[in-house]
Amino acid sequence: MKRKMWRLFRTDHSTSVFSVWNQWLLCSAGLLCLLFLPFRTEGVCPSSCTCTRDTVTCLSDGGDTEVPTDIPAWTSTLILHGRNISTLPQGAFTANGTEAEIQTLRLSHNGIRVVEPYAFLGLARLHLLDLSHNQLESISSRAFHGLPELRSLYLNSSVSPGAAAQLSHALNTQSLRNLHRLELAGNGLKTIPLESLDIYNLHALVLINNSIENINRENITSLYQQRRTRVYLALNPFRCTCELEVFYYWLKNSSQCPDAGRLLCSEPEARRGVPVENLRGEDVDCMNENLEAVSYVFLGIVLALIGVVFLMVLYLNRRGIKRWLNNIREACRDQMEVYHYRYEQDTDPRLANVAV
């Protein structure tokens, strides 16, 4: 019985003939080779970590104090958790100055206190950086240099009060010009730590659970210009006085604050717990408060003038007033003498017998 044949025509018009059976054997052999080849050949998983596809996860109970130095070159996502890394030095995640392929770097709960200049040097492809739940006490102004592709930066519950000013300088860098999401929740911040919103491409700014009492006019002006930016401000102790006027009208006229309904007043006491957006215009109208203050001042000035005029009248008529007072005194003395004389008569027993 003749075998079925497969004909392939080449460009030189010659023909090569292969049996279907031989072709199947070649395909099977190729598949077996692919199955038994190692998944990654340019690096092995670190002994203290677990690896799945392009993700390396290194968990610890606090005994490890440094960033692993044997991170495979093929790593796309690196997760370090529970380590005792006090300092991130320059180029902490690159070996021999070579660029890494890491796109996601999660460093939460590692006890990080210091971020030195160029700590993330060599991570030019990094898209997400999570530094949440650390104890950052010192942040270099060049800490985030060399991250042109960074899209998301998480610093929730990480920044100590002393490092808030340093954070503002660290974030003010052109390296973060492509930043889309910045999370700074739970840091006790009193102001937005961004010198200007113009240098970023922010879509979301999360400032939940801080100590912000008001947002100043400069930041509001920047927000009006950056219409795509969404700001999350719940759980902040807003001081609902006339100083809140600019922020109040931005909140009422803009949709840039998705959690506007959760913003509550903490002061003054009469407005504690009242939603900021439920305030009336006159509650934050500085003009009315200023007019009221001016009216009180004016009333005080008028009363003071009346007092001065009264004292001047008294001074100019001091002689007449003195004579008038003397006359009153003489009249009172004469009247008292009459009363005294009658009293003597009524109490004299001789006069009493004569009357009988």
CSV table of C-alpha atoms in Angstrom, one decimal:
chain,number,residue,atom,x,y,z
A,1,MET,CA,0.0,0.0,0.0
A,2,LYS,CA,1.4,3.3,-1.0
A,3,ARG,CA,2.0,5.9,1.6
A,4,LYS,CA,0.4,9.2,1.4
A,5,MET,CA,3.0,11.8,0.4
A,6,TRP,CA,3.3,15.6,1.2
A,7,ARG,CA,4.9,17.8,-1.5
A,8,LEU,CA,6.5,21.2,-0.8
A,9,PHE,CA,7.5,23.4,-3.6
A,10,ARG,CA,10.6,25.5,-3.2
A,11,THR,CA,11.5,28.8,-5.0
A,12,ASP,CA,13.9,27.0,-7.3
A,13,HIS,CA,10.9,24.9,-8.6
A,14,SER,CA,12.5,21.7,-7.2
A,15,THR,CA,10.3,19.6,-4.9
A,16,SER,CA,11.1,18.1,-1.5
A,17,VAL,CA,9.0,15.2,-0.4
A,18,PHE,CA,8.3,14.3,3.3
A,19,SER,CA,6.0,11.8,4.6
A,20,VAL,CA,3.3,12.9,7.0
A,21,TRP,CA,4.7,10.4,9.5
A,22,ASN,CA,8.1,12.1,9.5
A,23,GLN,CA,6.6,15.5,9.8
A,24,TRP,CA,4.6,14.5,12.9
A,25,LEU,CA,7.8,13.1,14.5
A,26,LEU,CA,9.6,16.4,14.0
A,27,CYS,CA,6.8,18.4,15.5
A,28,SER,CA,6.5,16.0,18.5
A,29,ALA,CA,10.3,16.3,19.1
A,30,GLY,CA,10.2,20.1,19.0
A,31,LEU,CA,7.3,20.2,21.5
A,32,LEU,CA,9.2,17.9,23.9
A,33,CYS,CA,12.2,20.1,23.7
A,34,LEU,CA,10.2,23.2,24.6
A,35,LEU,CA,8.6,21.4,27.5
A,36,PHE,CA,11.8,20.3,29.1
A,37,LEU,CA,13.7,23.5,28.5
A,38,PRO,CA,14.0,25.7,31.7
A,39,PHE,CA,11.6,28.6,31.9
A,40,ARG,CA,14.4,31.1,32.6
A,41,THR,CA,17.9,30.5,31.6
A,42,GLU,CA,19.5,33.9,32.6
A,43,GLY,CA,18.9,33.7,36.4
A,44,VAL,CA,17.7,31.5,39.2
A,45,CYS,CA,15.2,32.3,42.0
A,46,PRO,CA,16.9,33.6,45.2
A,47,SER,CA,17.0,31.0,47.9
A,48,SER,CA,15.0,33.2,50.4
A,49,CYS,CA,12.3,34.0,47.8
A,50,THR,CA,9.6,32.4,45.7
A,51,CYS,CA,9.3,32.9,42.0
A,52,THR,CA,6.3,32.6,39.7
A,53,ARG,CA,6.7,33.5,36.1
A,54,ASP,CA,8.2,37.0,36.2
A,55,THR,CA,7.4,37.8,39.9
A,56,VAL,CA,9.8,37.4,42.8
A,57,THR,CA,8.4,37.5,46.3
A,58,CYS,CA,10.7,37.7,49.3
A,59,LEU,CA,9.0,37.5,52.7
A,60,SER,CA,10.8,37.7,56.0
A,61,ASP,CA,10.2,37.8,59.8
A,62,GLY,CA,12.4,40.8,60.2
A,63,GLY,CA,15.8,39.1,60.2
A,64,ASP,CA,16.9,40.3,56.8
A,65,THR,CA,18.3,43.8,56.8
A,66,GLU,CA,19.2,44.3,53.2
A,67,VAL,CA,17.8,44.2,49.7
A,68,PRO,CA,18.6,40.8,48.1
A,69,THR,CA,21.5,41.2,45.7
A,70,ASP,CA,20.7,38.1,43.6
A,71,ILE,CA,17.4,39.3,42.0
A,72,PRO,CA,17.2,37.6,38.6
A,73,ALA,CA,17.5,39.9,35.6
A,74,TRP,CA,14.2,38.7,34.2
A,75,THR,CA,12.2,40.0,37.3
A,76,SER,CA,9.3,42.2,36.3
A,77,THR,CA,7.6,42.4,39.7
A,78,LEU,CA,9.6,42.4,43.0
A,79,ILE,CA,7.9,42.2,46.3
A,80,LEU,CA,9.8,42.6,49.6
A,81,HIS,CA,7.7,42.4,52.7
A,82,GLY,CA,8.5,42.1,56.5
A,83,ARG,CA,12.2,42.8,56.2
A,84,ASN,CA,14.2,45.2,58.4
A,85,ILE,CA,15.6,47.4,55.7
A,86,SER,CA,16.5,50.7,57.5
A,87,THR,CA,18.2,52.4,54.5
A,88,LEU,CA,17.8,52.3,50.7
A,89,PRO,CA,21.2,53.2,49.4
A,90,GLN,CA,22.0,54.5,45.9
A,91,GLY,CA,21.2,51.9,43.2
A,92,ALA,CA,19.8,49.5,45.8
A,93,PHE,CA,18.1,47.3,43.2
A,94,THR,CA,20.7,47.1,40.5
A,95,ALA,CA,23.9,45.1,40.3
A,96,ASN,CA,27.1,46.6,38.8
A,97,GLY,CA,25.2,49.6,37.5
A,98,THR,CA,23.1,47.7,35.0
A,99,GLU,CA,19.5,48.5,34.4
A,100,ALA,CA,16.9,46.1,35.7
A,101,GLU,CA,13.6,45.1,34.0
A,102,ILE,CA,11.6,45.6,37.2
A,103,GLN,CA,8.2,47.3,36.4
A,104,THR,CA,6.5,46.8,39.8
A,105,LEU,CA,8.3,47.3,43.1
A,106,ARG,CA,6.4,46.7,46.4
A,107,LEU,CA,8.4,47.6,49.6
A,108,SER,CA,5.6,48.0,52.2
A,109,HIS,CA,6.2,47.0,55.9
A,110,ASN,CA,10.0,46.9,55.7
A,111,GLY,CA,10.9,49.4,58.4
A,112,ILE,CA,12.5,51.7,55.9
A,113,ARG,CA,13.7,55.0,57.5
A,114,VAL,CA,16.1,56.5,55.1
A,115,VAL,CA,15.9,56.9,51.3
A,116,GLU,CA,19.3,58.1,49.9
A,117,PRO,CA,19.9,59.9,46.6
A,118,TYR,CA,19.3,57.8,43.5
A,119,ALA,CA,18.1,54.9,45.5
A,120,PHE,CA,16.1,53.6,42.5
A,121,LEU,CA,18.7,54.3,39.9
A,122,GLY,CA,18.7,51.7,37.1
A,123,LEU,CA,14.9,51.2,37.3
A,124,ALA,CA,14.1,53.2,34.2
A,125,ARG,CA,11.2,50.9,33.4
A,126,LEU,CA,9.5,51.1,36.8
A,127,HIS,CA,5.8,51.8,36.6
A,128,LEU,CA,4.7,51.2,40.2
A,129,LEU,CA,6.5,51.9,43.5
A,130,ASP,CA,4.9,51.1,46.8
A,131,LEU,CA,6.7,52.4,50.0
A,132,SER,CA,3.6,52.3,52.2
A,133,HIS,CA,3.7,51.5,55.9
A,134,ASN,CA,7.3,52.3,56.6
A,135,GLN,CA,8.8,54.9,59.0
A,136,LEU,CA,10.5,57.4,56.6
A,137,GLU,CA,12.5,59.9,58.6
A,138,SER,CA,14.8,61.1,55.9
A,139,ILE,CA,14.0,61.4,52.2
A,140,SER,CA,16.7,62.8,49.9
A,141,SER,CA,15.6,65.5,47.4
A,142,ARG,CA,17.0,63.2,44.7
A,143,ALA,CA,15.4,60.0,46.1
A,144,PHE,CA,13.1,59.5,43.1
A,145,HIS,CA,15.5,60.6,40.3
A,146,GLY,CA,15.8,58.2,37.4
A,147,LEU,CA,12.2,57.1,37.3
A,148,PRO,CA,10.9,58.6,34.0
A,149,GLU,CA,8.2,55.9,33.5
A,150,LEU,CA,6.8,55.8,37.0
A,151,ARG,CA,3.0,55.9,36.9
A,152,SER,CA,2.0,55.1,40.5
A,153,LEU,CA,3.7,56.1,43.8
A,154,TYR,CA,2.2,54.8,47.1
A,155,LEU,CA,3.5,56.5,50.4
A,156,ASN,CA,0.5,55.7,52.7
A,157,SER,CA,1.2,55.8,56.4
A,158,SER,CA,5.0,56.1,55.9
A,159,VAL,CA,6.1,59.7,56.3
A,160,SER,CA,7.0,61.0,59.8
A,161,PRO,CA,6.2,64.6,60.6
A,162,GLY,CA,9.8,65.6,60.4
A,163,ALA,CA,10.1,64.3,56.8
A,164,ALA,CA,7.1,66.1,55.4
A,165,ALA,CA,9.1,69.1,54.2
A,166,GLN,CA,11.7,66.7,52.7
A,167,LEU,CA,9.0,64.8,50.9
A,168,SER,CA,7.9,68.1,49.2
A,169,HIS,CA,11.4,68.6,47.8
A,170,ALA,CA,11.7,64.9,46.8
A,171,LEU,CA,8.4,65.0,44.8
A,172,ASN,CA,9.4,68.2,43.0
A,173,THR,CA,11.4,66.5,40.3
A,174,GLN,CA,11.0,66.2,36.5
A,175,SER,CA,11.6,62.5,36.9
A,176,LEU,CA,8.0,62.1,38.1
A,177,ARG,CA,6.5,64.0,35.1
A,178,ASN,CA,4.6,60.9,34.0
A,179,LEU,CA,3.1,60.2,37.5
A,180,HIS,CA,-0.6,59.4,37.3
A,181,ARG,CA,-1.4,58.3,40.8
A,182,LEU,CA,0.1,59.6,44.1
A,183,GLU,CA,-1.2,58.2,47.4
A,184,LEU,CA,-0.3,60.0,50.7
A,185,ALA,CA,-3.0,58.8,53.1
A,186,GLY,CA,-2.5,58.6,56.8
A,187,ASN,CA,0.6,60.8,57.1
A,188,GLY,CA,-0.6,63.6,59.3
A,189,LEU,CA,0.1,66.1,56.5
A,190,LYS,CA,-1.2,69.7,57.1
A,191,THR,CA,-0.8,70.8,53.5
A,192,ILE,CA,-0.5,69.3,50.0
A,193,PRO,CA,3.2,68.5,49.8
A,194,LEU,CA,3.5,69.5,46.1
A,195,GLU,CA,5.0,72.8,45.2
A,196,SER,CA,3.2,72.8,41.9
A,197,LEU,CA,0.8,70.4,40.1
A,198,ASP,CA,1.9,71.6,36.6
A,199,ILE,CA,5.0,69.3,36.4
A,200,TYR,CA,2.9,66.1,36.9
A,201,ASN,CA,0.4,64.2,34.8
A,202,LEU,CA,-1.7,63.3,37.9
A,203,HIS,CA,-5.0,61.6,37.5
A,204,ALA,CA,-5.5,60.8,41.2
A,205,LEU,CA,-4.1,62.4,44.4
A,206,VAL,CA,-5.1,60.6,47.6
A,207,LEU,CA,-4.8,62.6,50.8
A,208,ILE,CA,-7.3,60.7,53.0
A,209,ASN,CA,-6.8,60.7,56.8
A,210,ASN,CA,-4.3,63.5,57.2
A,211,SER,CA,-4.4,66.8,59.2
A,212,ILE,CA,-5.5,69.2,56.4
A,213,GLU,CA,-7.6,72.0,57.7
A,214,ASN,CA,-7.8,74.0,54.5
A,215,ILE,CA,-6.3,74.0,51.0
A,216,ASN,CA,-4.8,77.4,50.0
A,217,ARG,CA,-5.6,79.5,47.1
A,218,GLU,CA,-2.5,78.6,45.1
A,219,ASN,CA,-3.3,74.8,45.2
A,220,ILE,CA,-7.0,75.6,44.3
A,221,THR,CA,-5.8,77.6,41.3
A,222,SER,CA,-3.6,74.7,40.2
A,223,LEU,CA,-6.5,72.2,40.6
A,224,TYR,CA,-8.7,74.4,38.4
A,225,GLN,CA,-6.0,74.3,35.7
A,226,GLN,CA,-5.5,70.5,36.1
A,227,ARG,CA,-9.1,69.4,35.4
A,228,ARG,CA,-8.2,65.7,35.0
A,229,THR,CA,-6.8,65.5,38.5
A,230,ARG,CA,-9.1,63.8,41.1
A,231,VAL,CA,-8.4,64.6,44.8
A,232,TYR,CA,-9.5,62.4,47.7
A,233,LEU,CA,-9.8,64.3,51.0
A,234,ALA,CA,-12.0,62.3,53.4
A,235,LEU,CA,-11.1,62.1,57.1
A,236,ASN,CA,-9.4,65.5,57.3
A,237,PRO,CA,-10.3,68.0,60.1
A,238,PHE,CA,-11.5,70.9,58.0
A,239,ARG,CA,-11.8,74.2,59.8
A,240,CYS,CA,-15.1,75.7,58.5
A,241,THR,CA,-14.5,79.4,58.9
A,242,CYS,CA,-14.3,82.2,56.3
A,243,GLU,CA,-10.8,81.1,55.5
A,244,LEU,CA,-12.3,78.0,53.8
A,245,GLU,CA,-14.1,80.2,51.3
A,246,VAL,CA,-12.0,79.5,48.2
A,247,PHE,CA,-11.9,75.7,48.9
A,248,TYR,CA,-15.6,75.7,49.6
A,249,TYR,CA,-16.6,77.3,46.3
A,250,TRP,CA,-14.1,74.9,44.4
A,251,LEU,CA,-15.8,72.0,46.1
A,252,LYS,CA,-19.3,73.2,45.1
A,253,ASN,CA,-18.4,74.1,41.5
A,254,SER,CA,-16.0,71.3,40.6
A,255,SER,CA,-16.3,67.5,40.3
A,256,GLN,CA,-12.6,66.9,41.0
A,257,CYS,CA,-13.3,65.6,44.6
A,258,PRO,CA,-15.1,62.3,44.3
A,259,ASP,CA,-15.5,61.9,48.1
A,260,ALA,CA,-16.8,65.5,48.6
A,261,GLY,CA,-19.8,64.1,50.6
A,262,ARG,CA,-17.5,62.7,53.2
A,263,LEU,CA,-15.7,65.9,54.1
A,264,LEU,CA,-16.7,67.1,57.5
A,265,CYS,CA,-16.1,70.2,59.6
A,266,SER,CA,-14.1,69.8,62.8
A,267,GLU,CA,-14.2,73.5,63.9
A,268,PRO,CA,-15.9,75.7,65.1
A,269,GLU,CA,-17.8,73.7,67.6
A,270,ALA,CA,-21.2,74.8,66.3
A,271,ARG,CA,-20.4,73.2,62.9
A,272,ARG,CA,-18.6,70.1,64.1
A,273,GLY,CA,-19.6,67.1,62.0
A,274,VAL,CA,-21.4,69.2,59.3
A,275,PRO,CA,-20.5,68.2,55.7
A,276,VAL,CA,-18.5,70.9,54.1
A,277,GLU,CA,-20.6,70.9,51.0
A,278,ASN,CA,-23.8,71.5,53.1
A,279,LEU,CA,-22.5,74.8,54.5
A,280,ARG,CA,-24.2,78.0,53.3
A,281,GLY,CA,-22.4,80.7,51.4
A,282,GLU,CA,-22.7,83.1,54.4
A,283,ASP,CA,-21.0,80.5,56.7
A,284,VAL,CA,-17.7,81.0,54.8
A,285,ASP,CA,-18.3,84.5,53.5
A,286,CYS,CA,-15.3,86.5,54.7
A,287,MET,CA,-16.9,89.7,53.6
A,288,ASN,CA,-19.8,89.3,56.0
A,289,GLU,CA,-17.5,88.4,58.8
A,290,ASN,CA,-15.3,91.3,58.0
A,291,LEU,CA,-18.3,93.7,57.9
A,292,GLU,CA,-19.5,92.4,61.3
A,293,ALA,CA,-16.0,92.9,62.7
A,294,VAL,CA,-15.9,96.4,61.2
A,295,SER,CA,-19.3,97.2,62.6
A,296,TYR,CA,-18.2,96.3,66.1
A,297,VAL,CA,-15.0,98.4,65.7
A,298,PHE,CA,-17.1,101.3,64.4
A,299,LEU,CA,-19.5,101.1,67.4
A,300,GLY,CA,-16.6,101.1,69.7
A,301,ILE,CA,-15.1,104.2,68.0
A,302,VAL,CA,-18.5,106.0,68.3
A,303,LEU,CA,-18.9,105.2,72.0
A,304,ALA,CA,-15.3,106.4,72.6
A,305,LEU,CA,-16.0,109.6,70.8
A,306,ILE,CA,-19.2,110.2,72.8
A,307,GLY,CA,-17.2,109.6,76.0
A,308,VAL,CA,-14.5,112.1,74.9
A,309,VAL,CA,-17.1,114.7,74.0
A,310,PHE,CA,-18.8,114.2,77.4
A,311,LEU,CA,-15.5,114.6,79.2
A,312,MET,CA,-14.7,117.7,77.2
A,313,VAL,CA,-18.1,119.2,78.1
A,314,LEU,CA,-17.4,118.5,81.8
A,315,TYR,CA,-14.0,120.1,81.5
A,316,LEU,CA,-15.2,123.3,79.8
A,317,ASN,CA,-18.0,123.7,82.3
A,318,ARG,CA,-16.0,122.8,85.3
A,319,ARG,CA,-16.5,126.2,87.1
A,320,GLY,CA,-20.3,126.2,86.6
A,321,ILE,CA,-20.5,122.5,87.6
A,322,LYS,CA,-18.4,123.4,90.7
A,323,ARG,CA,-20.8,126.2,91.7
A,324,TRP,CA,-23.8,123.9,91.0
A,325,LEU,CA,-22.3,121.2,93.2
A,326,ASN,CA,-21.6,123.8,95.9
A,327,ASN,CA,-25.2,125.0,95.8
A,328,ILE,CA,-26.4,121.5,96.1
A,329,ARG,CA,-24.1,120.9,99.0
A,330,GLU,CA,-25.3,124.1,100.7
A,331,ALA,CA,-28.9,123.2,100.1
A,332,CYS,CA,-28.3,119.7,101.5
A,333,ARG,CA,-26.6,121.2,104.6
A,334,ASP,CA,-29.4,123.6,105.2
A,335,GLN,CA,-31.9,120.8,104.9
A,336,MET,CA,-29.9,118.7,107.3
A,337,GLU,CA,-29.8,121.5,109.9
A,338,VAL,CA,-33.6,121.8,109.7
A,339,TYR,CA,-33.9,118.1,110.3
A,340,HIS,CA,-31.5,118.3,113.2
A,341,TYR,CA,-33.3,121.2,114.8
A,342,ARG,CA,-36.6,119.4,114.6
A,343,TYR,CA,-35.0,116.4,116.1
A,344,GLU,CA,-33.7,118.3,119.0
A,345,GLN,CA,-37.1,119.8,119.7
A,346,ASP,CA,-38.8,116.4,119.5
A,347,THR,CA,-36.3,114.9,121.9
A,348,ASP,CA,-36.2,117.8,124.6
A,349,PRO,CA,-38.2,116.7,127.6
A,350,ARG,CA,-38.8,120.3,128.7
A,351,LEU,CA,-40.5,121.2,125.4
A,352,ALA,CA,-42.5,118.0,125.7
A,353,ASN,CA,-43.9,119.1,129.2
A,354,VAL,CA,-44.8,122.5,127.8
A,355,ALA,CA,-46.7,120.8,125.0
A,356,VAL,CA,-48.7,118.9,127.6
